[in-house]
Tab-separated table of C-alpha atoms and ligand atoms in Angstrom:
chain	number	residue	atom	x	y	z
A	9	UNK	CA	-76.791	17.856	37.673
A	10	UNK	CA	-77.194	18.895	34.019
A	11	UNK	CA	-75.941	17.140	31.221
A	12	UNK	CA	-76.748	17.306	27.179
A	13	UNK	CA	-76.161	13.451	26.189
A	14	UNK	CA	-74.384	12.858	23.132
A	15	UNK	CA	-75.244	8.997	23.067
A	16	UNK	CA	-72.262	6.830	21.502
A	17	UNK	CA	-74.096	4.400	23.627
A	18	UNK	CA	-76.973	2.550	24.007
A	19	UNK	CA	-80.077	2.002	21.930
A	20	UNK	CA	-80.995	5.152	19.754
A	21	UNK	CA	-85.906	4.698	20.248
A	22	UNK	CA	-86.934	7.499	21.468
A	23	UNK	CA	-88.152	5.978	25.159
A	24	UNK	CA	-84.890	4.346	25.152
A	25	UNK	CA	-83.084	7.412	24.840
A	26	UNK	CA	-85.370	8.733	27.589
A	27	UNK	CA	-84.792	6.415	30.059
A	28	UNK	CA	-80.860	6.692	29.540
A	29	UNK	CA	-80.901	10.380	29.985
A	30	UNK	CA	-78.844	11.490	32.744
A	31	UNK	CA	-78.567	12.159	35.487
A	32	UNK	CA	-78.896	8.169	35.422
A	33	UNK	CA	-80.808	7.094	38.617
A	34	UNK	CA	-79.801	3.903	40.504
A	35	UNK	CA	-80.150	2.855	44.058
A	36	UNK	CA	-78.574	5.507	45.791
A	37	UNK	CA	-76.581	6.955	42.637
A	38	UNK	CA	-77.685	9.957	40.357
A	39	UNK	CA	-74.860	10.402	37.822
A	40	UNK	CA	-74.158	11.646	34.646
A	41	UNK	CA	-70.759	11.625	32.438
A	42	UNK	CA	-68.647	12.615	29.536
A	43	UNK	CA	-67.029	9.958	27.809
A	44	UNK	CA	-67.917	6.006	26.680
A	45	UNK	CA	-66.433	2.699	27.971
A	46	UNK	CA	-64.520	0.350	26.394
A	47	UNK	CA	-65.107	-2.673	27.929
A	48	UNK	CA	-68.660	-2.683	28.016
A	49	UNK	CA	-68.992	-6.262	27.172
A	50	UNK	CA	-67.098	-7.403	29.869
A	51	UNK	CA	-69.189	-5.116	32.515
A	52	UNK	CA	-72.425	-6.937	30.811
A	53	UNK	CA	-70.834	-10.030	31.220
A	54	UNK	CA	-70.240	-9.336	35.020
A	55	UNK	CA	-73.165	-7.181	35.869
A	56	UNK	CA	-75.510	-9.856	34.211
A	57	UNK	CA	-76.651	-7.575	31.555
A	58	UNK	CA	-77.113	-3.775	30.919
A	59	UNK	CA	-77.973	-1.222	28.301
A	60	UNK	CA	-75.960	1.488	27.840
A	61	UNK	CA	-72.624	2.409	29.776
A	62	UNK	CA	-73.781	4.803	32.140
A	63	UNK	CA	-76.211	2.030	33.341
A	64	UNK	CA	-73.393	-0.273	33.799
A	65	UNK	CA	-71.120	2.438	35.579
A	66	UNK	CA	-73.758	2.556	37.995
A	67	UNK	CA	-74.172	-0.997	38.192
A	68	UNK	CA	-70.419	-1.557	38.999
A	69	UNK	CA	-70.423	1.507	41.697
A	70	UNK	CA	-73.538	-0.039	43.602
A	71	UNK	CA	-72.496	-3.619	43.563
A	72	UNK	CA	-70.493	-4.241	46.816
A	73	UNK	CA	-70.616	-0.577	47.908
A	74	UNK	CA	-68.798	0.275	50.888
A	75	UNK	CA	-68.134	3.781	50.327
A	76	UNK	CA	-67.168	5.960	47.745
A	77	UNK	CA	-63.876	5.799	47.585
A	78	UNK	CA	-63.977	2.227	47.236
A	79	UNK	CA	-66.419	1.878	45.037
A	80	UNK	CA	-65.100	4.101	42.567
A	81	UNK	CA	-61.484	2.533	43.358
A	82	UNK	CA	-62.881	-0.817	42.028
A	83	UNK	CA	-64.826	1.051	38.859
A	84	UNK	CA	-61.632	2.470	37.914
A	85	UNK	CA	-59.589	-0.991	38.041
A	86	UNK	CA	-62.141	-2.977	36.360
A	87	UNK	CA	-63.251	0.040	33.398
A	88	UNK	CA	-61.365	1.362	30.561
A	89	UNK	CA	-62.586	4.308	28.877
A	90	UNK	CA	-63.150	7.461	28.509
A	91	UNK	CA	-65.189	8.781	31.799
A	92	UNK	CA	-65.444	12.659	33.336
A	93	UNK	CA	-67.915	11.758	36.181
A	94	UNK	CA	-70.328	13.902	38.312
A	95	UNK	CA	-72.742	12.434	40.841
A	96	UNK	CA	-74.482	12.602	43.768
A	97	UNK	CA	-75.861	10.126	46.530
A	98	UNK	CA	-78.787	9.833	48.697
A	99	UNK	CA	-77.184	11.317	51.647
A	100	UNK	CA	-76.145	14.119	49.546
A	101	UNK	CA	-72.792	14.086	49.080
A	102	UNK	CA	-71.656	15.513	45.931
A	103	UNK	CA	-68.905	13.907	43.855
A	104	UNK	CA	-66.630	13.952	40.724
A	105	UNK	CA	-64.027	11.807	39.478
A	106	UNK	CA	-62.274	11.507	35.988
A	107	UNK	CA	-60.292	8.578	34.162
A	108	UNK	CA	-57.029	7.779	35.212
A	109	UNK	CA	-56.169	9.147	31.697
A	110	UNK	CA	-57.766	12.512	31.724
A	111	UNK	CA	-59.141	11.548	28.412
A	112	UNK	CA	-62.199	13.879	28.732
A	113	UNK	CA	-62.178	17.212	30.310
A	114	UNK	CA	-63.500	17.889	33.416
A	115	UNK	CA	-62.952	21.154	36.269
A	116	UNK	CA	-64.075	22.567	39.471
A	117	UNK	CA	-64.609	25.551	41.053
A	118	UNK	CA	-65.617	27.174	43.886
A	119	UNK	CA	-67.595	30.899	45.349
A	120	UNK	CA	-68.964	31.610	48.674
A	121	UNK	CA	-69.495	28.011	49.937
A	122	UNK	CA	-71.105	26.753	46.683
A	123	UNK	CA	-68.862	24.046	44.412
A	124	UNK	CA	-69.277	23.432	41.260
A	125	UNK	CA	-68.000	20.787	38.532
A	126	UNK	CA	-68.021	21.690	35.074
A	127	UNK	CA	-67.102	19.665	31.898
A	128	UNK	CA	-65.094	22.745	30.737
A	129	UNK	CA	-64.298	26.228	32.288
A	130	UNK	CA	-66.922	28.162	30.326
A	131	UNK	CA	-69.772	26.057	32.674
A	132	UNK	CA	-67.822	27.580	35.823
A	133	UNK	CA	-66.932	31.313	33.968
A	134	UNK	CA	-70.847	31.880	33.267
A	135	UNK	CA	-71.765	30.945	36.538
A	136	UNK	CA	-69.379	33.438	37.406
A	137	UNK	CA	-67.670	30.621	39.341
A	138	UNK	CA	-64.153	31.052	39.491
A	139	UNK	CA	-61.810	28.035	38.713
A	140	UNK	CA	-60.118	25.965	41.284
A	141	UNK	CA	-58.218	23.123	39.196
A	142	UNK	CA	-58.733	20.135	37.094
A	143	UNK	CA	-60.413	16.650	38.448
A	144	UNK	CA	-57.368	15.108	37.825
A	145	UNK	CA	-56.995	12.182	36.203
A	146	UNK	CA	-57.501	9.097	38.659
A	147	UNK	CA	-58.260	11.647	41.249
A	148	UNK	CA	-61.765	11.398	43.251
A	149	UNK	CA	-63.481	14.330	44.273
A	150	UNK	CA	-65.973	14.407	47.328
A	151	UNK	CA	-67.882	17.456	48.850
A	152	UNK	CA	-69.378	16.802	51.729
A	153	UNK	CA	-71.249	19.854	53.258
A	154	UNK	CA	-68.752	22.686	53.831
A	155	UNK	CA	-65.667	19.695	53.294
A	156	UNK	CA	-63.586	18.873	49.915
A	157	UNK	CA	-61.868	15.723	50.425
A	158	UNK	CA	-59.208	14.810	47.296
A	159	UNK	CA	-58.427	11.224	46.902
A	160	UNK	CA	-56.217	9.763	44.069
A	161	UNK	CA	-58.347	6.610	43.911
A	162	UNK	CA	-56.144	5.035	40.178
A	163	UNK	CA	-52.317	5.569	39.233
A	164	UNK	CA	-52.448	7.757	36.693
A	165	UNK	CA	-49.863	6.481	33.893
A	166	UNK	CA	-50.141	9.747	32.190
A	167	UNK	CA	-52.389	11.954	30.573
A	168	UNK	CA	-54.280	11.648	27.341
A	169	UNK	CA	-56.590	14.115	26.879
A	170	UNK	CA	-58.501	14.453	23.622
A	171	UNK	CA	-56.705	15.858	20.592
A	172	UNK	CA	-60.202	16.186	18.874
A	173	UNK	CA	-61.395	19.002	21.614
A	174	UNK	CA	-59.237	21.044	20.736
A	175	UNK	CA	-60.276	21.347	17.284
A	176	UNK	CA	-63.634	20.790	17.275
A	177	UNK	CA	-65.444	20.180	20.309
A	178	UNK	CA	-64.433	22.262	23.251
A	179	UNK	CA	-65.755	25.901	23.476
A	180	UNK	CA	-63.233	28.644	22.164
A	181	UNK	CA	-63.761	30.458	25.595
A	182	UNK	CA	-62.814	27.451	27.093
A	183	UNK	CA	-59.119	26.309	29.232
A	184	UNK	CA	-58.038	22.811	28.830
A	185	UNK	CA	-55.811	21.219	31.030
A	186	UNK	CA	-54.495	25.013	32.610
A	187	UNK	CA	-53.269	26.061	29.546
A	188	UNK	CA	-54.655	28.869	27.162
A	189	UNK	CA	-58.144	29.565	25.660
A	190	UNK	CA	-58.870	26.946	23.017
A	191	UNK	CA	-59.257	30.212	20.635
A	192	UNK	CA	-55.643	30.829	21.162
A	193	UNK	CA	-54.712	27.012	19.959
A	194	UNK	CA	-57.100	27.430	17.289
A	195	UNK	CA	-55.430	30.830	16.261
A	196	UNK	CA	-52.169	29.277	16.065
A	197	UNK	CA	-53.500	26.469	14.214
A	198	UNK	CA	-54.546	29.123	11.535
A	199	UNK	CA	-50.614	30.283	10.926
A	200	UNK	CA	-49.690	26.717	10.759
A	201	UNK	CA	-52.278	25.721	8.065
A	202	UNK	CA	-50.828	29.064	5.968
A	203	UNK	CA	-47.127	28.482	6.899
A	204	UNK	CA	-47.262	24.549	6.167
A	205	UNK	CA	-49.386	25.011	2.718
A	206	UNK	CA	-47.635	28.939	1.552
A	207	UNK	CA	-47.907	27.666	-2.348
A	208	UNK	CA	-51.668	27.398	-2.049
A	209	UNK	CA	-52.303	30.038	0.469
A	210	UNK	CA	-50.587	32.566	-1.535
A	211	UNK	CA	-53.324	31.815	-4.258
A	212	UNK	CA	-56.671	32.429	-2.552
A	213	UNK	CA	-57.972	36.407	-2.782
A	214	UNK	CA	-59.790	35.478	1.033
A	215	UNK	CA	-60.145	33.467	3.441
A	216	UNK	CA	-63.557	32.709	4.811
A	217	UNK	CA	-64.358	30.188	7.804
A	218	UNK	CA	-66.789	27.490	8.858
A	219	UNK	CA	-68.716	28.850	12.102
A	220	UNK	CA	-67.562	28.688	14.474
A	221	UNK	CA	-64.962	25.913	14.918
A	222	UNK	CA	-62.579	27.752	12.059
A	223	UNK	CA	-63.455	31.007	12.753
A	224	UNK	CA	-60.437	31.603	14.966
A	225	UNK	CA	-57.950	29.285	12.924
A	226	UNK	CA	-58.944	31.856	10.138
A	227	UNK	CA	-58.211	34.701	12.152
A	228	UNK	CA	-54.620	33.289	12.767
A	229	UNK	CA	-54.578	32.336	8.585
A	230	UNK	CA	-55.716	35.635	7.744
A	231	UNK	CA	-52.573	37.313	10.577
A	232	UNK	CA	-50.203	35.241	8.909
A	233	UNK	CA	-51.246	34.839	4.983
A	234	UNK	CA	-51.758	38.695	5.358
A	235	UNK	CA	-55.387	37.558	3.163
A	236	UNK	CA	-58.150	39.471	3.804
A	237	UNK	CA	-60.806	37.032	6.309
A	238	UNK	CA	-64.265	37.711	4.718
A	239	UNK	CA	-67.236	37.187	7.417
A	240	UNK	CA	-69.041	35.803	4.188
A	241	UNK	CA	-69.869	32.555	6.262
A	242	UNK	CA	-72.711	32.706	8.309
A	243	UNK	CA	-74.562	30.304	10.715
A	244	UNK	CA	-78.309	30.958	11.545
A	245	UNK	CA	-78.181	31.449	15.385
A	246	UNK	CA	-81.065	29.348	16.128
A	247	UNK	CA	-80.749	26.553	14.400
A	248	UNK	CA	-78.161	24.922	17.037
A	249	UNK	CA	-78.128	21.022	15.413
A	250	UNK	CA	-74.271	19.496	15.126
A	251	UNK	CA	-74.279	18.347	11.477
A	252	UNK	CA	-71.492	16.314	12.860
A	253	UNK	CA	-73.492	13.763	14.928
A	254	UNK	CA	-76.424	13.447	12.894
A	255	UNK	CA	-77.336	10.912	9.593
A	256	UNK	CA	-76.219	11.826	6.813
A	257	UNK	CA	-79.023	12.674	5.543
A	258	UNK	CA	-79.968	15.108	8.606
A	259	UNK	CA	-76.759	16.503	7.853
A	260	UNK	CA	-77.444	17.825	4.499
A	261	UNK	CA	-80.715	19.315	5.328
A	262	UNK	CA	-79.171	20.816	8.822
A	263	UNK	CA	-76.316	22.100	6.513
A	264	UNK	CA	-78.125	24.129	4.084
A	265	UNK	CA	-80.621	25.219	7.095
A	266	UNK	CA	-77.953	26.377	8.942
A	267	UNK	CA	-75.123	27.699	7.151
A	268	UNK	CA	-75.737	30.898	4.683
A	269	UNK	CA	-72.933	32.132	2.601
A	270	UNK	CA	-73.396	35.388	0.895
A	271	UNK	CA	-72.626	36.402	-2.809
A	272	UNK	CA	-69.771	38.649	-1.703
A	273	UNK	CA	-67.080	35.830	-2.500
A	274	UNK	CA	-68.437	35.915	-6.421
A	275	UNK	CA	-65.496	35.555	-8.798
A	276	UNK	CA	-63.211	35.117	-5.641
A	277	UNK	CA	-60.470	32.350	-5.245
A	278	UNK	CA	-61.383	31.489	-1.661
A	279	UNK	CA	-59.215	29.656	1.055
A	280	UNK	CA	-61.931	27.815	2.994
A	281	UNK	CA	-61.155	26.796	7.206
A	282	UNK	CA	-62.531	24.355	8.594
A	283	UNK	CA	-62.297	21.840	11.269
A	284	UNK	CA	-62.398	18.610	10.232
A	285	UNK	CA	-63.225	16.186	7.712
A	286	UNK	CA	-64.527	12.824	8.765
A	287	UNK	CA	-67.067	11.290	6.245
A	288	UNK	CA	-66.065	13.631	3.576
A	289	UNK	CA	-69.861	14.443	2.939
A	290	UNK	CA	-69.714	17.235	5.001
A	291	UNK	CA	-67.167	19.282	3.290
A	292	UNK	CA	-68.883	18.083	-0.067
A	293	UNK	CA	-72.128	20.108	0.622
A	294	UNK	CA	-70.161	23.115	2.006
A	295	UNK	CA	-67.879	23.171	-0.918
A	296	UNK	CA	-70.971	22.909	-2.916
A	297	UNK	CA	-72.937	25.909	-1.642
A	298	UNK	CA	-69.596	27.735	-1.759
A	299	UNK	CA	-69.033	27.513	-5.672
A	300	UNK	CA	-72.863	28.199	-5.712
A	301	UNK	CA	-72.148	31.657	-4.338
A	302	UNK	CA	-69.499	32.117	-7.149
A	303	UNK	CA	-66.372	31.309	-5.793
A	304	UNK	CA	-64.133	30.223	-9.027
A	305	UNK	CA	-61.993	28.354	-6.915
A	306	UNK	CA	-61.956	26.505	-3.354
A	307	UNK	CA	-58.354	25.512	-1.276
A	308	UNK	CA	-59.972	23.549	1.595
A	309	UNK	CA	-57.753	24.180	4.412
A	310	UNK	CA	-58.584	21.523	7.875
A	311	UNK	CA	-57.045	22.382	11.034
A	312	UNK	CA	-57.571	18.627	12.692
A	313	UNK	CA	-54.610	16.433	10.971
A	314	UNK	CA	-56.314	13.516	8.832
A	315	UNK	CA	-58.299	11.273	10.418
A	316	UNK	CA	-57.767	8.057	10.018
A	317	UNK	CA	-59.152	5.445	12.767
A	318	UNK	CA	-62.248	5.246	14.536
A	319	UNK	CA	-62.800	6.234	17.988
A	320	UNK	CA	-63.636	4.598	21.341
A	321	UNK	CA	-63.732	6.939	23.667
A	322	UNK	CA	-67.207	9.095	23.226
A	323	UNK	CA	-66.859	10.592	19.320
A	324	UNK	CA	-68.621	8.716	16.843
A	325	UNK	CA	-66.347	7.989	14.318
A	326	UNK	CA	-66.878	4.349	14.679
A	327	UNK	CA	-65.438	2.063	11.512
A	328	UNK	CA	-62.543	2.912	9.335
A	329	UNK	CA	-64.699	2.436	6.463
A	330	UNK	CA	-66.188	5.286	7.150
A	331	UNK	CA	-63.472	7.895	7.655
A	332	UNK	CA	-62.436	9.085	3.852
A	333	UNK	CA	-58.977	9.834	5.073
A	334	UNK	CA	-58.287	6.057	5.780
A	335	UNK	CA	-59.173	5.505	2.390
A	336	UNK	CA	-58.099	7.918	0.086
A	337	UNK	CA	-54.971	10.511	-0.309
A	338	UNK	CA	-55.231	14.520	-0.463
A	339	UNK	CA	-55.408	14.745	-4.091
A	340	UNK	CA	-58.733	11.551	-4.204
A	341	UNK	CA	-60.426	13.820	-1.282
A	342	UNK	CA	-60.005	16.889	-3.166
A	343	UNK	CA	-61.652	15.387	-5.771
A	344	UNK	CA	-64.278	13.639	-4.182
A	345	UNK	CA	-65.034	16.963	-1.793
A	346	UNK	CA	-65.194	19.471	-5.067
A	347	UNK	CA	-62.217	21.544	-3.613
A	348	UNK	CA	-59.191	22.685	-6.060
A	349	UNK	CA	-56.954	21.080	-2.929
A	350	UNK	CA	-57.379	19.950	0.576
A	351	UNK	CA	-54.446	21.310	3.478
A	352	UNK	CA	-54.183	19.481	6.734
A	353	UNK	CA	-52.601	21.022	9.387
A	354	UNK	CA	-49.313	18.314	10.320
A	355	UNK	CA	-49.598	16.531	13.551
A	356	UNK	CA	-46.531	17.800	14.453
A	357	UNK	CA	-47.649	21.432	14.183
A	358	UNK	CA	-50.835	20.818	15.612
A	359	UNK	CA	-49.552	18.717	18.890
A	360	UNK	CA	-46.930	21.881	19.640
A	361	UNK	CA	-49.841	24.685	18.983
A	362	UNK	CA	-51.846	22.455	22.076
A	363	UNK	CA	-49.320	23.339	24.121
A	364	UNK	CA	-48.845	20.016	25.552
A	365	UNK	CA	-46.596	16.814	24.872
A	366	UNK	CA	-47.753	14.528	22.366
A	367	UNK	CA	-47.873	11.773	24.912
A	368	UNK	CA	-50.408	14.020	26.837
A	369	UNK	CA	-52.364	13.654	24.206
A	370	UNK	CA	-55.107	11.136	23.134
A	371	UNK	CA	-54.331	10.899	18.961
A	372	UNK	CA	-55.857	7.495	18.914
A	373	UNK	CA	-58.219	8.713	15.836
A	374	UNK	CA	-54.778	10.615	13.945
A	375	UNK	CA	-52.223	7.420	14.567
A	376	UNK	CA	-54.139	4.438	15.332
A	377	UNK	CA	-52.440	4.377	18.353
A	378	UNK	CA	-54.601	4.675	21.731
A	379	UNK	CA	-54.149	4.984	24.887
A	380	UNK	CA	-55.709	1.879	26.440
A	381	UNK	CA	-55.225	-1.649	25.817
A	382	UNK	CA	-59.025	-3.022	24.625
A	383	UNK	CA	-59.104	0.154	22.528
A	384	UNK	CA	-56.008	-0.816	20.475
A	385	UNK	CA	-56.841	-4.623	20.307
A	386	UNK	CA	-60.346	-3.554	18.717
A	387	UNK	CA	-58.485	-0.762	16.408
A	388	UNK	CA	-56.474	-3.691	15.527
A	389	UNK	CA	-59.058	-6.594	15.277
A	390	UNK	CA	-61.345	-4.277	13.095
A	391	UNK	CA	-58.202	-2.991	10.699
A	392	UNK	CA	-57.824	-6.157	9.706
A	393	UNK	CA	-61.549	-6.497	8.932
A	394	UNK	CA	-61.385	-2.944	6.647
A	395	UNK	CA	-58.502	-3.988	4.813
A	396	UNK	CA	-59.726	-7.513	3.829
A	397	UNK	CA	-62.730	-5.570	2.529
A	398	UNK	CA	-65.042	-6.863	4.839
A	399	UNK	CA	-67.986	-5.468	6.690
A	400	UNK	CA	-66.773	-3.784	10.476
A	401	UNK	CA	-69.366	-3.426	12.950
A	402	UNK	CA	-70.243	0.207	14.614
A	403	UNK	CA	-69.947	0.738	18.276
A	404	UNK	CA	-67.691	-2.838	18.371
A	405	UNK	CA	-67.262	-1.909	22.032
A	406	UNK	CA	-70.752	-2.903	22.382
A	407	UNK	CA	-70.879	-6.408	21.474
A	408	UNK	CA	-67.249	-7.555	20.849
A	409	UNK	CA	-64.958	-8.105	23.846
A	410	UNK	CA	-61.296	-9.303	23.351
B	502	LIG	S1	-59.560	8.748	19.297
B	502	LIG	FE1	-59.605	10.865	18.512
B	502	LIG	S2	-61.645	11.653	18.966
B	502	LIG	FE2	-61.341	9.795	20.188
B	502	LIG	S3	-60.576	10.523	22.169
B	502	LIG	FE3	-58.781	10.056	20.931
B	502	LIG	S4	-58.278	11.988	19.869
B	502	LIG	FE4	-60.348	12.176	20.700
C-alpha cells in the first residue's frame, strides 16, 4: 500500500504527521484512504478519543469485528464523508471499499493473477495494469488469494463525485467515473471559457496557461478563440510542491521557485488559464510576475466556476472567510488579483463538459449545497458565523458536532 497523505486531518508536528502516515497500522488493519470524515466528533465521542480520521476509521472497523463485510457495513452506517479505502489484514486479504457516494475516486484492475486498486486510472495504466471498473460507491471489494468477492455493503443514494477533480486535482491522463480523459473535460472547458466570455477573448493577442492544470483548457481556448497558445508558461520540473496546499507564505516562495514565464509575452495583451481561484493570493502573484514579463494587459480566465463555500470532504478550503469569491464580485477580484478582468467558466457549462448529471456531482464548494447531511448543517451553522462577521473555525469537523 502506497499513499502520499494530503492531511485535512489531524495535528500538523512533524512526529505527529509521522505517526499518521499511512498505511495506518491497527490491530489487524493496515489502511490508507482518500478522502476526510465528517463526523469525526461523533466517532471520538464513541471510540473514546482519537487523532486524526484514519485512526478513528480503524478504530470503528476493529471494534466488534466479525468480518469484513460487517465491519465495514457498520463503518459505512455510522460515517459520513468522503472515504476511497484500501487495506489489508493480517491474514492477508486485500480489500477496497469507497463511500456510498463515490465522492472520491477510486478503481481496480487486474493482469496475470495480480490486482490492483488505484485512486485513479493513471496508478493502474503505468503499472501497465489494465482497468477492470470502479469501486463503486457503497460497494466492498475483497481479494482473497486467486478470489474477488463484490459486496454492496451501503445503499448507494446516488453518486457525487468531486466537481473539484476534474479541474484541478485528478491527472489529465486520468478516467473518472468511465468516462473520458480528464484532458478531454479540461479541453472542452477551454471552448466554454472563450465561447461564454467572446467580448474579452476576442481582445487578448495569446493565450498562455498555468502548468499544468490549464494547459489543456488552453488548448481547447486557443481551438476555439482561434488565439495563438504561447508555451510562455513554464514550471521547473523538479520543484513538485502544490502551492495550493501550502501557507501562504510557502506559496509565494514555491510560486516564484516554480513557475518561470519568459519575456516573449512583452507588449502582449494576454488571456491567462487557469484553474482555480480560492484565496485569491495565488492568482495575485501569478498576475504579478506576468505584467513583470511585459504583458500590457491580463484577462484571467478560471475554468472551476467560483468558489464559494468551504469543503468537508478532503480539500482544504475550510472557512468562507477565506474563499475571495464568497466575498467579493468579478469586477472586486479583478481588482484585488491585478487582472484587467476575471472569466469563470458557468456551472452549467462546466457540469455538461464532465459528462455527467449535475446530481452526480459533488458541487458542495460551487452551491453550498452538499451531499451529506452533517456537511450541510456545518456549511450552514458556520454561514451564519461569516455573515455576522464573526470568527469561523478551520477543520469545524474536528471539534464541532451537530
Ligand atoms: S465541496 Fe468542492 S472540493 Fe469538496 S468534494 Fe465537493 S466539489 Fe470537491
Amino acid at each position: 500500500i502506497a499513499h502520499v497523505r494530503y492531511a485535512t486531518s489531524g495535528r500538523g508536528e512533524p512526529d505527529v504527521l509521522l505517526r499518521e502516515a499511512q498505511p495506518f497500522l491497527m490491530g489487524k488493519l493496515a489502511l490508507a484512504f482518500n478522502g476526510n470524515l465528517v463526523n469525526v466528533s461523533s466517532l471520538k465521542s464513541e471510540l473514546g478519543g482519537g487523532s486524526c480520521d484514519v485512526e478513528l476509521m480503524a478504530g470503528k472497523l476493529l471494534k466488534e469485528f466479525r468480518d469484513l463485510p460487517s465491519a465495514v457495513e457498520s463503518f459505512m452506517r455510522s460515517a459520513e464523508g468522503a472515504y476511497s479505502v484500501v487495506g489489508m489484514t493480517q491474514e492477508g486479504e486485500m480489500f477496497a471499499f469507497r463511500d456510498p457516494l463515490g465522492i472520491r475516486p477510486l478503481c481496480w484492475g487486474k493482469a496475470n493473477g495480480l490486482y490492483a486498486v488505484s485512486s485513479e486510472t493513471v496508478g493502474l495504466d503505468i503499472n501497465n495494469i489494465p482497468y477492470e471498473s470502479e469501486v463503486e460507491p457503497g460497494e466492498l471489494i475483497l481479494w482473497r488469494g486467486e478470489t474477488v468477492e463484490r459486496k454492496k455493503v451501503a445503499e448507494s443514494r446516488g453518486r457525487a463525485l468531486c466537481a473539484f477533480e476534474f479541474a484541478y486535482f485528478a491527472r489529465p491522463d486520468s478516467i473518472l467515473n468511465g468516462g473520458r480523459p480528464v484532458y478531454k473535460v479540461r479541453e472542452e472547458f477551454g471552448r466554454n471559457l472563450a465561447r461564454e466570455h467572446s467580448e474579452i477573448a476576442k481582445k487578448a493577442d495569446v493565450v498562455i496557461s498555468i502548468p499544468e492544470t490549464g494547459d489543456d483548457a488552453a488548448y481547447g481556448f486557443h481551438e476555439q478563440a482561434g488565439i495563438r497558445w504561447e508555451r510562455a508558461v513554464r514550471k521547473h520540473r523538479f520543484i513538485t510542491d502544490r502551492a495550493f496546499i501550502s501557507s501562504a507564505a510557502q506559496r509565494e516562495l514555491i510560486l516564484s521557485r516554480k513557475i518561470n514565464i519568459s519575456r516573449e509575452i512583452k507588449g502582449k495583451k494576454v488571456a491567462v488559464i487557469d484553474d482555480s481561484i480560492v484565496r485569491g493570493d495565488t492568482s495575485r502573484k501569478i498576475v504579478q510576475q506576468i505584467r513583470e514579463a511585459g504583458a500590457t494587459e491580463v484577462y484571467l480566465f478560471v475554468t472551476f466556476p467560483k468558489i464559494i463555500a468551504p469543503c468537508f470532504y478532503g480539500i482544504d478550503m475550510a472557512t468562507f472567510g477565506e474563499l475571495i469569491a464568497s466575498k467579493q464580485g468579478e469586477e472586486e477580484i479583478a481588482r484585488t488579483v491585478g487582472a484587467d478582468a476575471v472569466c469563470y467558466q458557468s456551472l452549467e457549462s462546466f457540469v455538461r463538459a464532465t459528462g455527467l448529471r449535475r446530481e452526480e456531482l459533488c458541487l458542495g464548494c460551487l452551491t453550498c449545497q452538499y451531499p451529506t447531511p452533517l456537511a450541510q448543517r456545518m456549511a450552514d451553522h458556520m454561514r451564519e458565523k461569516f455573515l455576522a462577521g464573526e470568527r469561523e473555525a478551520g477543520r469545524i469537523y474536528e471539534t464541532l458536532s451537530l
